[in-house]
mmCIF file with all atom_site columns, C-alpha atoms and ligand atoms in Angstrom:
data_model
loop_
_atom_site.group_PDB
_atom_site.id
_atom_site.type_symbol
_atom_site.label_atom_id
_atom_site.label_alt_id
_atom_site.label_comp_id
_atom_site.label_asym_id
_atom_site.label_entity_id
_atom_site.label_seq_id
_atom_site.pdbx_PDB_ins_code
_atom_site.Cartn_x
_atom_site.Cartn_y
_atom_site.Cartn_z
_atom_site.occupancy
_atom_site.B_iso_or_equiv
_atom_site.pdbx_formal_charge
_atom_site.auth_seq_id
_atom_site.auth_comp_id
_atom_site.auth_asym_id
_atom_site.auth_atom_id
_atom_site.pdbx_PDB_model_num
ATOM   1   C CA  . MET C 1 1   ? 33.312  20.071  -7.383  1.00 0.00 ? 15  MET C CA  1
ATOM   2   C CA  . THR C 1 2   ? 34.762  16.848  -6.211  1.00 0.00 ? 16  THR C CA  1
ATOM   3   C CA  . GLN C 1 3   ? 31.738  16.071  -4.088  1.00 0.00 ? 17  GLN C CA  1
ATOM   4   C CA  . THR C 1 4   ? 28.965  13.592  -5.438  1.00 0.00 ? 18  THR C CA  1
ATOM   5   C CA  . VAL C 1 5   ? 25.677  15.930  -5.803  1.00 0.00 ? 19  VAL C CA  1
ATOM   6   C CA  . LEU C 1 6   ? 22.132  14.517  -5.756  1.00 0.00 ? 20  LEU C CA  1
ATOM   7   C CA  . TYR C 1 7   ? 19.365  17.160  -7.061  1.00 0.00 ? 21  TYR C CA  1
ATOM   8   C CA  . SER C 1 8   ? 16.316  15.839  -5.788  1.00 0.00 ? 22  SER C CA  1
ATOM   9   C CA  . PHE C 1 9   ? 12.599  16.683  -4.722  1.00 0.00 ? 23  PHE C CA  1
ATOM   10  C CA  . ARG C 1 10  ? 11.588  15.277  -0.999  1.00 0.00 ? 24  ARG C CA  1
ATOM   11  C CA  . ARG C 1 11  ? 7.985   13.784  -2.264  1.00 0.00 ? 25  ARG C CA  1
ATOM   12  C CA  . CYS C 1 12  ? 9.050   12.796  -5.762  1.00 0.00 ? 26  CYS C CA  1
ATOM   13  C CA  . PRO C 1 13  ? 8.680   8.613   -5.801  1.00 0.00 ? 27  PRO C CA  1
ATOM   14  C CA  . TYR C 1 14  ? 12.080  8.519   -8.200  1.00 0.00 ? 28  TYR C CA  1
ATOM   15  C CA  . ALA C 1 15  ? 13.975  10.954  -6.166  1.00 0.00 ? 29  ALA C CA  1
ATOM   16  C CA  . ILE C 1 16  ? 13.002  8.610   -2.854  1.00 0.00 ? 30  ILE C CA  1
ATOM   17  C CA  . ARG C 1 17  ? 13.851  5.269   -4.710  1.00 0.00 ? 31  ARG C CA  1
ATOM   18  C CA  . ALA C 1 18  ? 17.442  6.990   -5.804  1.00 0.00 ? 32  ALA C CA  1
ATOM   19  C CA  . ARG C 1 19  ? 17.855  8.030   -2.005  1.00 0.00 ? 33  ARG C CA  1
ATOM   20  C CA  . LEU C 1 20  ? 17.449  4.754   -0.778  1.00 0.00 ? 34  LEU C CA  1
ATOM   21  C CA  . ALA C 1 21  ? 19.871  3.443   -2.609  1.00 0.00 ? 35  ALA C CA  1
ATOM   22  C CA  . ILE C 1 22  ? 22.064  5.880   -1.498  1.00 0.00 ? 36  ILE C CA  1
ATOM   23  C CA  . ALA C 1 23  ? 21.576  5.658   2.102   1.00 0.00 ? 37  ALA C CA  1
ATOM   24  C CA  . ILE C 1 24  ? 21.734  1.972   2.160   1.00 0.00 ? 38  ILE C CA  1
ATOM   25  C CA  . SER C 1 25  ? 25.172  2.233   0.330   1.00 0.00 ? 39  SER C CA  1
ATOM   26  C CA  . SER C 1 26  ? 26.307  4.757   2.734   1.00 0.00 ? 40  SER C CA  1
ATOM   27  C CA  . VAL C 1 27  ? 27.792  6.849   -0.210  1.00 0.00 ? 41  VAL C CA  1
ATOM   28  C CA  . HIS C 1 28  ? 28.778  10.082  0.912   1.00 0.00 ? 42  HIS C CA  1
ATOM   29  C CA  . VAL C 1 29  ? 26.284  12.748  -1.103  1.00 0.00 ? 43  VAL C CA  1
ATOM   30  C CA  . GLU C 1 30  ? 25.276  16.315  -1.118  1.00 0.00 ? 44  GLU C CA  1
ATOM   31  C CA  . LEU C 1 31  ? 21.931  16.974  -1.045  1.00 0.00 ? 45  LEU C CA  1
ATOM   32  C CA  . ARG C 1 32  ? 20.099  19.975  -3.347  1.00 0.00 ? 46  ARG C CA  1
ATOM   33  C CA  . GLU C 1 33  ? 16.925  20.042  -2.458  1.00 0.00 ? 47  GLU C CA  1
ATOM   34  C CA  . VAL C 1 34  ? 14.957  21.321  -5.442  1.00 0.00 ? 48  VAL C CA  1
ATOM   35  C CA  . VAL C 1 35  ? 11.645  23.549  -5.901  1.00 0.00 ? 49  VAL C CA  1
ATOM   36  C CA  . LEU C 1 36  ? 10.279  21.611  -9.374  1.00 0.00 ? 50  LEU C CA  1
ATOM   37  C CA  . ARG C 1 37  ? 8.853   24.831  -10.500 1.00 0.00 ? 51  ARG C CA  1
ATOM   38  C CA  . ASP C 1 38  ? 11.827  26.903  -9.927  1.00 0.00 ? 52  ASP C CA  1
ATOM   39  C CA  . LYS C 1 39  ? 14.457  24.482  -10.581 1.00 0.00 ? 53  LYS C CA  1
ATOM   40  C CA  . PRO C 1 40  ? 18.347  25.799  -10.326 1.00 0.00 ? 54  PRO C CA  1
ATOM   41  C CA  . PRO C 1 41  ? 19.774  26.745  -13.695 1.00 0.00 ? 55  PRO C CA  1
ATOM   42  C CA  . SER C 1 42  ? 22.893  24.187  -12.922 1.00 0.00 ? 56  SER C CA  1
ATOM   43  C CA  . LEU C 1 43  ? 20.714  21.442  -12.848 1.00 0.00 ? 57  LEU C CA  1
ATOM   44  C CA  . LEU C 1 44  ? 19.233  22.178  -16.288 1.00 0.00 ? 58  LEU C CA  1
ATOM   45  C CA  . ASP C 1 45  ? 23.209  22.691  -17.325 1.00 0.00 ? 59  ASP C CA  1
ATOM   46  C CA  . TYR C 1 46  ? 23.549  19.343  -16.324 1.00 0.00 ? 60  TYR C CA  1
ATOM   47  C CA  . SER C 1 47  ? 20.648  17.603  -17.776 1.00 0.00 ? 61  SER C CA  1
ATOM   48  C CA  . SER C 1 48  ? 18.052  18.769  -20.365 1.00 0.00 ? 62  SER C CA  1
ATOM   49  C CA  . LYS C 1 49  ? 15.456  16.308  -19.133 1.00 0.00 ? 63  LYS C CA  1
ATOM   50  C CA  . ALA C 1 50  ? 14.933  18.868  -16.595 1.00 0.00 ? 64  ALA C CA  1
ATOM   51  C CA  . THR C 1 51  ? 13.725  16.144  -14.071 1.00 0.00 ? 65  THR C CA  1
ATOM   52  C CA  . VAL C 1 52  ? 14.797  15.072  -10.639 1.00 0.00 ? 66  VAL C CA  1
ATOM   53  C CA  . PRO C 1 53  ? 16.695  12.849  -9.543  1.00 0.00 ? 67  PRO C CA  1
ATOM   54  C CA  . VAL C 1 54  ? 19.731  13.815  -11.199 1.00 0.00 ? 68  VAL C CA  1
ATOM   55  C CA  . LEU C 1 55  ? 23.088  12.775  -9.759  1.00 0.00 ? 69  LEU C CA  1
ATOM   56  C CA  . ILE C 1 56  ? 26.584  14.315  -10.825 1.00 0.00 ? 70  ILE C CA  1
ATOM   57  C CA  . THR C 1 57  ? 29.437  11.806  -9.614  1.00 0.00 ? 71  THR C CA  1
ATOM   58  C CA  . ALA C 1 58  ? 33.024  13.072  -8.651  1.00 0.00 ? 72  ALA C CA  1
ATOM   59  C CA  . ASP C 1 59  ? 34.329  12.659  -11.981 1.00 0.00 ? 73  ASP C CA  1
ATOM   60  C CA  . GLN C 1 60  ? 31.226  14.839  -13.287 1.00 0.00 ? 74  GLN C CA  1
ATOM   61  C CA  . THR C 1 61  ? 29.374  11.990  -14.858 1.00 0.00 ? 75  THR C CA  1
ATOM   62  C CA  . VAL C 1 62  ? 25.575  13.177  -14.803 1.00 0.00 ? 76  VAL C CA  1
ATOM   63  C CA  . ILE C 1 63  ? 23.029  10.468  -14.237 1.00 0.00 ? 77  ILE C CA  1
ATOM   64  C CA  . ASP C 1 64  ? 19.413  11.387  -14.402 1.00 0.00 ? 78  ASP C CA  1
ATOM   65  C CA  . GLU C 1 65  ? 17.729  8.440   -14.629 1.00 0.00 ? 79  GLU C CA  1
ATOM   66  C CA  . SER C 1 66  ? 16.755  7.098   -10.918 1.00 0.00 ? 80  SER C CA  1
ATOM   67  C CA  . ILE C 1 67  ? 17.075  3.757   -11.649 1.00 0.00 ? 81  ILE C CA  1
ATOM   68  C CA  . ASP C 1 68  ? 20.639  4.328   -13.086 1.00 0.00 ? 82  ASP C CA  1
ATOM   69  C CA  . ILE C 1 69  ? 21.444  6.310   -9.817  1.00 0.00 ? 83  ILE C CA  1
ATOM   70  C CA  . MET C 1 70  ? 20.352  3.072   -7.851  1.00 0.00 ? 84  MET C CA  1
ATOM   71  C CA  . PHE C 1 71  ? 22.605  1.020   -9.899  1.00 0.00 ? 85  PHE C CA  1
ATOM   72  C CA  . TRP C 1 72  ? 25.300  3.452   -9.294  1.00 0.00 ? 86  TRP C CA  1
ATOM   73  C CA  . ALA C 1 73  ? 24.916  3.299   -5.839  1.00 0.00 ? 87  ALA C CA  1
ATOM   74  C CA  . LEU C 1 74  ? 24.745  -0.079  -5.703  1.00 0.00 ? 88  LEU C CA  1
ATOM   75  C CA  . GLN C 1 75  ? 27.688  -0.486  -7.204  1.00 0.00 ? 89  GLN C CA  1
ATOM   76  C CA  . GLN C 1 76  ? 29.772  1.243   -4.797  1.00 0.00 ? 90  GLN C CA  1
ATOM   77  C CA  . ALA C 1 77  ? 28.142  -0.619  -2.071  1.00 0.00 ? 91  ALA C CA  1
ATOM   78  C CA  . ASP C 1 78  ? 25.554  -3.056  -1.540  1.00 0.00 ? 92  ASP C CA  1
ATOM   79  C CA  . PRO C 1 79  ? 25.680  -4.231  2.256   1.00 0.00 ? 93  PRO C CA  1
ATOM   80  C CA  . GLN C 1 80  ? 21.990  -5.596  2.133   1.00 0.00 ? 94  GLN C CA  1
ATOM   81  C CA  . SER C 1 81  ? 22.559  -7.280  -1.338  1.00 0.00 ? 95  SER C CA  1
ATOM   82  C CA  . TRP C 1 82  ? 19.981  -5.596  -3.053  1.00 0.00 ? 96  TRP C CA  1
ATOM   83  C CA  . LEU C 1 83  ? 21.636  -6.687  -6.274  1.00 0.00 ? 97  LEU C CA  1
ATOM   84  C CA  . TYR C 1 84  ? 24.179  -9.151  -5.265  1.00 0.00 ? 98  TYR C CA  1
ATOM   85  C CA  . ASP C 1 85  ? 22.185  -12.256 -4.395  1.00 0.00 ? 99  ASP C CA  1
ATOM   86  C CA  . LEU C 1 86  ? 19.859  -12.235 -7.146  1.00 0.00 ? 100 LEU C CA  1
ATOM   87  C CA  . ASN C 1 87  ? 20.139  -15.014 -9.761  1.00 0.00 ? 101 ASN C CA  1
ATOM   88  C CA  . SER C 1 88  ? 19.343  -14.267 -13.407 1.00 0.00 ? 102 SER C CA  1
ATOM   89  C CA  . ALA C 1 89  ? 15.331  -15.418 -13.480 1.00 0.00 ? 103 ALA C CA  1
ATOM   90  C CA  . GLN C 1 90  ? 15.378  -12.800 -10.198 1.00 0.00 ? 104 GLN C CA  1
ATOM   91  C CA  . HIS C 1 91  ? 16.851  -10.209 -12.060 1.00 0.00 ? 105 HIS C CA  1
ATOM   92  C CA  . GLN C 1 92  ? 14.624  -10.562 -15.363 1.00 0.00 ? 106 GLN C CA  1
ATOM   93  C CA  . LEU C 1 93  ? 11.774  -10.369 -13.101 1.00 0.00 ? 107 LEU C CA  1
ATOM   94  C CA  . SER C 1 94  ? 12.922  -7.393  -11.122 1.00 0.00 ? 108 SER C CA  1
ATOM   95  C CA  . GLN C 1 95  ? 13.634  -5.560  -14.557 1.00 0.00 ? 109 GLN C CA  1
ATOM   96  C CA  . GLN C 1 96  ? 9.848   -6.496  -15.934 1.00 0.00 ? 110 GLN C CA  1
ATOM   97  C CA  . LEU C 1 97  ? 8.330   -5.191  -12.638 1.00 0.00 ? 111 LEU C CA  1
ATOM   98  C CA  . ILE C 1 98  ? 10.250  -1.840  -12.754 1.00 0.00 ? 112 ILE C CA  1
ATOM   99  C CA  . GLU C 1 99  ? 9.370   -1.633  -16.469 1.00 0.00 ? 113 GLU C CA  1
ATOM   100 C CA  . ASN C 1 100 ? 5.627   -2.175  -15.722 1.00 0.00 ? 114 ASN C CA  1
ATOM   101 C CA  . ASN C 1 101 ? 6.037   0.274   -12.494 1.00 0.00 ? 115 ASN C CA  1
ATOM   102 C CA  . ASP C 1 102 ? 7.474   2.943   -14.663 1.00 0.00 ? 116 ASP C CA  1
ATOM   103 C CA  . GLY C 1 103 ? 5.523   2.823   -17.530 1.00 0.00 ? 117 GLY C CA  1
ATOM   104 C CA  . GLU C 1 104 ? 1.713   1.152   -17.018 1.00 0.00 ? 118 GLU C CA  1
ATOM   105 C CA  . PHE C 1 105 ? 1.403   1.507   -13.719 1.00 0.00 ? 119 PHE C CA  1
ATOM   106 C CA  . LYS C 1 106 ? 2.631   5.045   -13.381 1.00 0.00 ? 120 LYS C CA  1
ATOM   107 C CA  . ASP C 1 107 ? 0.529   6.084   -16.177 1.00 0.00 ? 121 ASP C CA  1
ATOM   108 C CA  . PHE C 1 108 ? -2.891  4.860   -14.432 1.00 0.00 ? 122 PHE C CA  1
ATOM   109 C CA  . LEU C 1 109 ? -1.505  6.151   -10.636 1.00 0.00 ? 123 LEU C CA  1
ATOM   110 C CA  . ASP C 1 110 ? -1.088  9.574   -12.143 1.00 0.00 ? 124 ASP C CA  1
ATOM   111 C CA  . ARG C 1 111 ? -4.527  9.140   -13.827 1.00 0.00 ? 125 ARG C CA  1
ATOM   112 C CA  . TYR C 1 112 ? -6.101  8.096   -10.759 1.00 0.00 ? 126 TYR C CA  1
ATOM   113 C CA  . LYS C 1 113 ? -4.536  10.833  -8.674  1.00 0.00 ? 127 LYS C CA  1
ATOM   114 C CA  . TYR C 1 114 ? -5.178  13.759  -11.134 1.00 0.00 ? 128 TYR C CA  1
ATOM   115 C CA  . ALA C 1 115 ? -8.558  12.333  -12.303 1.00 0.00 ? 129 ALA C CA  1
ATOM   116 C CA  . ASP C 1 116 ? -9.741  15.452  -12.889 1.00 0.00 ? 130 ASP C CA  1
ATOM   117 C CA  . ARG C 1 117 ? -7.518  16.185  -15.671 1.00 0.00 ? 131 ARG C CA  1
ATOM   118 C CA  . TYR C 1 118 ? -8.615  13.291  -17.403 1.00 0.00 ? 132 TYR C CA  1
ATOM   119 C CA  . PRO C 1 119 ? -12.181 13.316  -17.633 1.00 0.00 ? 133 PRO C CA  1
ATOM   120 C CA  . GLU C 1 120 ? -12.523 10.410  -20.220 1.00 0.00 ? 134 GLU C CA  1
ATOM   121 C CA  . HIS C 1 121 ? -13.066 8.031   -17.297 1.00 0.00 ? 135 HIS C CA  1
ATOM   122 C CA  . PRO C 1 122 ? -13.940 8.086   -13.404 1.00 0.00 ? 136 PRO C CA  1
ATOM   123 C CA  . GLN C 1 123 ? -11.438 7.905   -11.265 1.00 0.00 ? 137 GLN C CA  1
ATOM   124 C CA  . GLU C 1 124 ? -12.580 4.125   -10.561 1.00 0.00 ? 138 GLU C CA  1
ATOM   125 C CA  . TYR C 1 125 ? -11.315 3.168   -13.760 1.00 0.00 ? 139 TYR C CA  1
ATOM   126 C CA  . TYR C 1 126 ? -8.186  4.392   -13.620 1.00 0.00 ? 140 TYR C CA  1
ATOM   127 C CA  . ARG C 1 127 ? -7.622  2.767   -10.011 1.00 0.00 ? 141 ARG C CA  1
ATOM   128 C CA  . GLN C 1 128 ? -8.935  -0.448  -11.353 1.00 0.00 ? 142 GLN C CA  1
ATOM   129 C CA  . GLN C 1 129 ? -6.360  -0.623  -14.364 1.00 0.00 ? 143 GLN C CA  1
ATOM   130 C CA  . ALA C 1 130 ? -3.890  0.222   -11.727 1.00 0.00 ? 144 ALA C CA  1
ATOM   131 C CA  . GLU C 1 131 ? -4.881  -2.627  -9.427  1.00 0.00 ? 145 GLU C CA  1
ATOM   132 C CA  . LYS C 1 132 ? -3.793  -4.915  -12.003 1.00 0.00 ? 146 LYS C CA  1
ATOM   133 C CA  . THR C 1 133 ? -0.312  -4.215  -10.831 1.00 0.00 ? 147 THR C CA  1
ATOM   134 C CA  . LEU C 1 134 ? -1.415  -4.546  -6.966  1.00 0.00 ? 148 LEU C CA  1
ATOM   135 C CA  . VAL C 1 135 ? -2.824  -8.199  -7.944  1.00 0.00 ? 149 VAL C CA  1
ATOM   136 C CA  . ASN C 1 136 ? 0.385   -9.329  -9.443  1.00 0.00 ? 150 ASN C CA  1
ATOM   137 C CA  . LEU C 1 137 ? 2.427   -7.858  -6.723  1.00 0.00 ? 151 LEU C CA  1
ATOM   138 C CA  . GLU C 1 138 ? 0.384   -9.362  -3.792  1.00 0.00 ? 152 GLU C CA  1
ATOM   139 C CA  . LEU C 1 139 ? 0.763   -12.858 -5.874  1.00 0.00 ? 153 LEU C CA  1
ATOM   140 C CA  . LEU C 1 140 ? 4.532   -12.220 -5.661  1.00 0.00 ? 154 LEU C CA  1
ATOM   141 C CA  . LEU C 1 141 ? 4.621   -11.059 -2.225  1.00 0.00 ? 155 LEU C CA  1
ATOM   142 C CA  . ALA C 1 142 ? 2.694   -14.634 -1.415  1.00 0.00 ? 156 ALA C CA  1
ATOM   143 C CA  . LYS C 1 143 ? 5.066   -16.752 -3.261  1.00 0.00 ? 157 LYS C CA  1
ATOM   144 C CA  . ASN C 1 144 ? 8.380   -14.914 -2.410  1.00 0.00 ? 158 ASN C CA  1
ATOM   145 C CA  . GLY C 1 145 ? 7.917   -13.243 0.692   1.00 0.00 ? 159 GLY C CA  1
ATOM   146 C CA  . TYR C 1 146 ? 9.242   -10.005 -1.074  1.00 0.00 ? 160 TYR C CA  1
ATOM   147 C CA  . LEU C 1 147 ? 8.492   -9.345  -4.554  1.00 0.00 ? 161 LEU C CA  1
ATOM   148 C CA  . VAL C 1 148 ? 11.629  -11.346 -6.264  1.00 0.00 ? 162 VAL C CA  1
ATOM   149 C CA  . ALA C 1 149 ? 13.018  -13.400 -3.181  1.00 0.00 ? 163 ALA C CA  1
ATOM   150 C CA  . ASP C 1 150 ? 12.790  -13.952 0.244   1.00 0.00 ? 164 ASP C CA  1
ATOM   151 C CA  . LYS C 1 151 ? 14.327  -10.835 1.283   1.00 0.00 ? 165 LYS C CA  1
ATOM   152 C CA  . ILE C 1 152 ? 14.163  -6.944  0.421   1.00 0.00 ? 166 ILE C CA  1
ATOM   153 C CA  . SER C 1 153 ? 15.795  -6.400  -3.110  1.00 0.00 ? 167 SER C CA  1
ATOM   154 C CA  . LEU C 1 154 ? 16.143  -3.596  -5.725  1.00 0.00 ? 168 LEU C CA  1
ATOM   155 C CA  . ALA C 1 155 ? 12.748  -4.190  -7.102  1.00 0.00 ? 169 ALA C CA  1
ATOM   156 C CA  . ASP C 1 156 ? 11.107  -3.428  -3.694  1.00 0.00 ? 170 ASP C CA  1
ATOM   157 C CA  . MET C 1 157 ? 12.967  -0.477  -3.505  1.00 0.00 ? 171 MET C CA  1
ATOM   158 C CA  . ALA C 1 158 ? 12.402  0.802   -6.929  1.00 0.00 ? 172 ALA C CA  1
ATOM   159 C CA  . ILE C 1 159 ? 8.547   0.219   -6.553  1.00 0.00 ? 173 ILE C CA  1
ATOM   160 C CA  . LEU C 1 160 ? 7.308   0.936   -3.051  1.00 0.00 ? 174 LEU C CA  1
ATOM   161 C CA  . PRO C 1 161 ? 7.694   4.858   -3.383  1.00 0.00 ? 175 PRO C CA  1
ATOM   162 C CA  . PHE C 1 162 ? 4.953   4.522   -6.417  1.00 0.00 ? 176 PHE C CA  1
ATOM   163 C CA  . ILE C 1 163 ? 2.729   2.048   -4.113  1.00 0.00 ? 177 ILE C CA  1
ATOM   164 C CA  . ARG C 1 164 ? 3.266   4.611   -1.228  1.00 0.00 ? 178 ARG C CA  1
ATOM   165 C CA  . GLN C 1 165 ? 1.792   7.379   -3.724  1.00 0.00 ? 179 GLN C CA  1
ATOM   166 C CA  . PHE C 1 166 ? -1.034  5.234   -4.679  1.00 0.00 ? 180 PHE C CA  1
ATOM   167 C CA  . ALA C 1 167 ? -2.258  4.365   -1.424  1.00 0.00 ? 181 ALA C CA  1
ATOM   168 C CA  . PHE C 1 168 ? -2.303  7.832   -0.113  1.00 0.00 ? 182 PHE C CA  1
ATOM   169 C CA  . VAL C 1 169 ? -4.466  8.977   -3.196  1.00 0.00 ? 183 VAL C CA  1
ATOM   170 C CA  . ASP C 1 170 ? -7.526  7.365   -0.917  1.00 0.00 ? 184 ASP C CA  1
ATOM   171 C CA  . LYS C 1 171 ? -6.021  6.296   1.828   1.00 0.00 ? 185 LYS C CA  1
ATOM   172 C CA  . ALA C 1 172 ? -9.436  5.162   3.290   1.00 0.00 ? 186 ALA C CA  1
ATOM   173 C CA  . TRP C 1 173 ? -10.048 2.978   0.227   1.00 0.00 ? 187 TRP C CA  1
ATOM   174 C CA  . PHE C 1 174 ? -6.443  1.625   0.172   1.00 0.00 ? 188 PHE C CA  1
ATOM   175 C CA  . ASP C 1 175 ? -7.008  0.615   3.892   1.00 0.00 ? 189 ASP C CA  1
ATOM   176 C CA  . THR C 1 176 ? -10.071 -1.595  3.088   1.00 0.00 ? 190 THR C CA  1
ATOM   177 C CA  . SER C 1 177 ? -8.685  -3.156  -0.260  1.00 0.00 ? 191 SER C CA  1
ATOM   178 C CA  . PRO C 1 178 ? -8.011  -7.040  -0.474  1.00 0.00 ? 192 PRO C CA  1
ATOM   179 C CA  . TYR C 1 179 ? -4.159  -6.856  -0.549  1.00 0.00 ? 193 TYR C CA  1
ATOM   180 C CA  . PRO C 1 180 ? -2.939  -7.590  2.919   1.00 0.00 ? 194 PRO C CA  1
ATOM   181 C CA  . LEU C 1 181 ? 0.413   -8.713  1.942   1.00 0.00 ? 195 LEU C CA  1
ATOM   182 C CA  . LEU C 1 182 ? 0.721   -5.440  -0.221  1.00 0.00 ? 196 LEU C CA  1
ATOM   183 C CA  . LYS C 1 183 ? -0.253  -3.435  2.710   1.00 0.00 ? 197 LYS C CA  1
ATOM   184 C CA  . THR C 1 184 ? 2.127   -4.985  5.330   1.00 0.00 ? 198 THR C CA  1
ATOM   185 C CA  . TRP C 1 185 ? 4.855   -4.781  2.959   1.00 0.00 ? 199 TRP C CA  1
ATOM   186 C CA  . LEU C 1 186 ? 4.036   -1.205  2.411   1.00 0.00 ? 200 LEU C CA  1
ATOM   187 C CA  . ASP C 1 187 ? 3.713   -0.448  6.281   1.00 0.00 ? 201 ASP C CA  1
ATOM   188 C CA  . ASN C 1 188 ? 6.944   -1.952  7.096   1.00 0.00 ? 202 ASN C CA  1
ATOM   189 C CA  . PHE C 1 189 ? 8.505   0.128   4.375   1.00 0.00 ? 203 PHE C CA  1
ATOM   190 C CA  . LEU C 1 190 ? 6.638   3.161   5.739   1.00 0.00 ? 204 LEU C CA  1
ATOM   191 C CA  . ASN C 1 191 ? 7.918   2.568   9.382   1.00 0.00 ? 205 ASN C CA  1
ATOM   192 C CA  . SER C 1 192 ? 11.621  1.554   8.864   1.00 0.00 ? 206 SER C CA  1
ATOM   193 C CA  . ASP C 1 193 ? 14.351  3.792   9.775   1.00 0.00 ? 207 ASP C CA  1
ATOM   194 C CA  . LEU C 1 194 ? 15.979  3.766   6.215   1.00 0.00 ? 208 LEU C CA  1
ATOM   195 C CA  . PHE C 1 195 ? 12.669  5.473   5.058   1.00 0.00 ? 209 PHE C CA  1
ATOM   196 C CA  . SER C 1 196 ? 12.736  8.000   8.015   1.00 0.00 ? 210 SER C CA  1
ATOM   197 C CA  . SER C 1 197 ? 16.079  9.120   7.251   1.00 0.00 ? 211 SER C CA  1
ATOM   198 C CA  . ILE C 1 198 ? 15.878  9.837   3.421   1.00 0.00 ? 212 ILE C CA  1
ATOM   199 C CA  . MET C 1 199 ? 12.493  11.575  3.743   1.00 0.00 ? 213 MET C CA  1
ATOM   200 C CA  . LEU C 1 200 ? 14.110  14.171  6.654   1.00 0.00 ? 214 LEU C CA  1
ATOM   201 C CA  . LYS C 1 201 ? 12.996  17.779  5.366   1.00 0.00 ? 215 LYS C CA  1
ATOM   202 C CA  . TYR C 1 202 ? 15.837  20.376  3.975   1.00 0.00 ? 216 TYR C CA  1
ATOM   203 C CA  . PRO C 1 203 ? 15.424  23.594  2.611   1.00 0.00 ? 217 PRO C CA  1
ATOM   204 C CA  . PRO C 1 204 ? 15.345  24.376  -0.869  1.00 0.00 ? 218 PRO C CA  1
ATOM   205 C CA  . TRP C 1 205 ? 18.978  24.622  -2.087  1.00 0.00 ? 219 TRP C CA  1
ATOM   206 C CA  . GLN C 1 206 ? 19.904  27.918  -4.142  1.00 0.00 ? 220 GLN C CA  1
ATOM   207 C CA  . GLU C 1 207 ? 22.636  28.545  -6.412  1.00 0.00 ? 221 GLU C CA  1
ATOM   208 C CA  . GLY C 1 208 ? 25.681  29.443  -4.677  1.00 0.00 ? 222 GLY C CA  1
ATOM   209 C CA  . ASP C 1 209 ? 24.348  28.190  -1.337  1.00 0.00 ? 223 ASP C CA  1
ATOM   210 C CA  . ASN C 1 210 ? 27.383  27.098  0.723   1.00 0.00 ? 224 ASN C CA  1
ATOM   211 C CA  . VAL C 1 211 ? 25.500  25.206  3.234   1.00 0.00 ? 225 VAL C CA  1
ATOM   212 C CA  . THR C 1 212 ? 26.189  21.762  2.138   1.00 0.00 ? 226 THR C CA  1
ATOM   213 C CA  . LEU C 1 213 ? 23.613  18.899  3.359   1.00 0.00 ? 227 LEU C CA  1
ATOM   214 C CA  . PHE C 1 214 ? 24.620  15.454  3.462   1.00 0.00 ? 228 PHE C CA  1
ATOM   215 C CA  . LEU C 1 215 ? 22.443  12.660  2.855   1.00 0.00 ? 229 LEU C CA  1
ATOM   216 C CA  . THR C 1 216 ? 24.845  10.275  4.449   1.00 0.00 ? 230 THR C CA  1
HETATM 217 N N1  . LIG Z 2 .   ? 12.761  8.875   -15.731 1.00 0.00 ? 310 LIG Z N1  1
HETATM 218 C C1  . LIG Z 2 .   ? 12.997  9.745   -14.452 1.00 0.00 ? 310 LIG Z C1  1
HETATM 219 C C2  . LIG Z 2 .   ? 11.694  10.395  -14.340 1.00 0.00 ? 310 LIG Z C2  1
HETATM 220 C C3  . LIG Z 2 .   ? 11.703  11.535  -13.473 1.00 0.00 ? 310 LIG Z C3  1
HETATM 221 C C4  . LIG Z 2 .   ? 10.662  12.632  -13.035 1.00 0.00 ? 310 LIG Z C4  1
HETATM 222 O O1  . LIG Z 2 .   ? 9.762   12.272  -13.926 1.00 0.00 ? 310 LIG Z O1  1
HETATM 223 N N2  . LIG Z 2 .   ? 10.432  13.418  -12.014 1.00 0.00 ? 310 LIG Z N2  1
HETATM 224 C C5  . LIG Z 2 .   ? 9.598   14.037  -11.840 1.00 0.00 ? 310 LIG Z C5  1
HETATM 225 C C6  . LIG Z 2 .   ? 8.977   14.621  -10.331 1.00 0.00 ? 310 LIG Z C6  1
HETATM 226 S S1  . LIG Z 2 .   ? 8.466   13.295  -9.535  1.00 0.00 ? 310 LIG Z S1  1
HETATM 227 C C7  . LIG Z 2 .   ? 9.951   15.592  -12.140 1.00 0.00 ? 310 LIG Z C7  1
HETATM 228 O O2  . LIG Z 2 .   ? 11.262  15.749  -12.308 1.00 0.00 ? 310 LIG Z O2  1
HETATM 229 N N3  . LIG Z 2 .   ? 9.159   16.479  -13.250 1.00 0.00 ? 310 LIG Z N3  1
HETATM 230 C C8  . LIG Z 2 .   ? 9.740   17.576  -14.079 1.00 0.00 ? 310 LIG Z C8  1
HETATM 231 C C9  . LIG Z 2 .   ? 8.814   18.266  -13.283 1.00 0.00 ? 310 LIG Z C9  1
HETATM 232 O O3  . LIG Z 2 .   ? 7.847   18.240  -12.575 1.00 0.00 ? 310 LIG Z O3  1
HETATM 233 O O4  . LIG Z 2 .   ? 9.337   19.776  -13.525 1.00 0.00 ? 310 LIG Z O4  1
HETATM 234 C C10 . LIG Z 2 .   ? 13.498  9.140   -13.776 1.00 0.00 ? 310 LIG Z C10 1
HETATM 235 O O5  . LIG Z 2 .   ? 13.473  7.949   -13.419 1.00 0.00 ? 310 LIG Z O5  1
HETATM 236 O O6  . LIG Z 2 .   ? 14.535  9.438   -12.819 1.00 0.00 ? 310 LIG Z O6  1
#
C-alpha cells in the first residue's frame, strides 16, 4: 500500500476534525468508512485502540489520535494558516482549549447526550456543566473574532465538531441559548463548503474492497 489511508466514521467528531484538516491540506487520502460495531480487522491490526480516526501514511506510519492527524495534514500543507500564523500565546491557548474540549467538555457532552445512562444527575445538570465551556468560548469569540485569533485556526476546527454534537442533542434549547456568537460561529461552519465536502456519505469499506474513494 503506497496510498495514505484514513479509517473514518462519518458522524464521529474526532473523525470530522481529521477530515477537515486533510481536506484543507488537499493531501490525497483514501477514505475507508467504518461501521463502529463491525470494525475491519485491518483497522484493529494497525491500532489496538480500536477507535477512529486512524491514518496510515504512505510509509506505513500509524497515527491514531485525531489531533495528531490534524497536525500531520497541516504539516503537509497549511494553505489557510490554521497553524502557521499563530504566536506562542495563541498556540498555548489553542492547546488548552483542545485539552478542555477532549477532556472535561467531552465527558459532560456524553453524559448530556446519553443522560439515561448516567442517572446520578438529571440531563440539565450535565448540560449546565458543559455550558461552562460554552461561556468561555463565547468570551473568546467576542474578544478575538474566532477562538484564538481573528481568523479560523486549528482550535476552531478541532472543537467545532463537538459543539455541533452538543447543539443537536437539544436543538430547540440550543437555538434559544444565550450564546449568539457561538451560534453564528457554528452556523457558518455548518454552512461552509469545507464542512459539506467532508460530510459526503460513503458506503462502508470492506476488507478486500477494491473500490477506492478519495477524500480529496
Ligand atoms: N482520542 C481519540 C478518540 C477517538 C474516538 O473515541 N472515536 C470514537 C468514535 S467518535 C470511537 O472510535 N469509538 C470506538 C467505538 O465506538 O467502538 C482521537 O482523538 O482520535
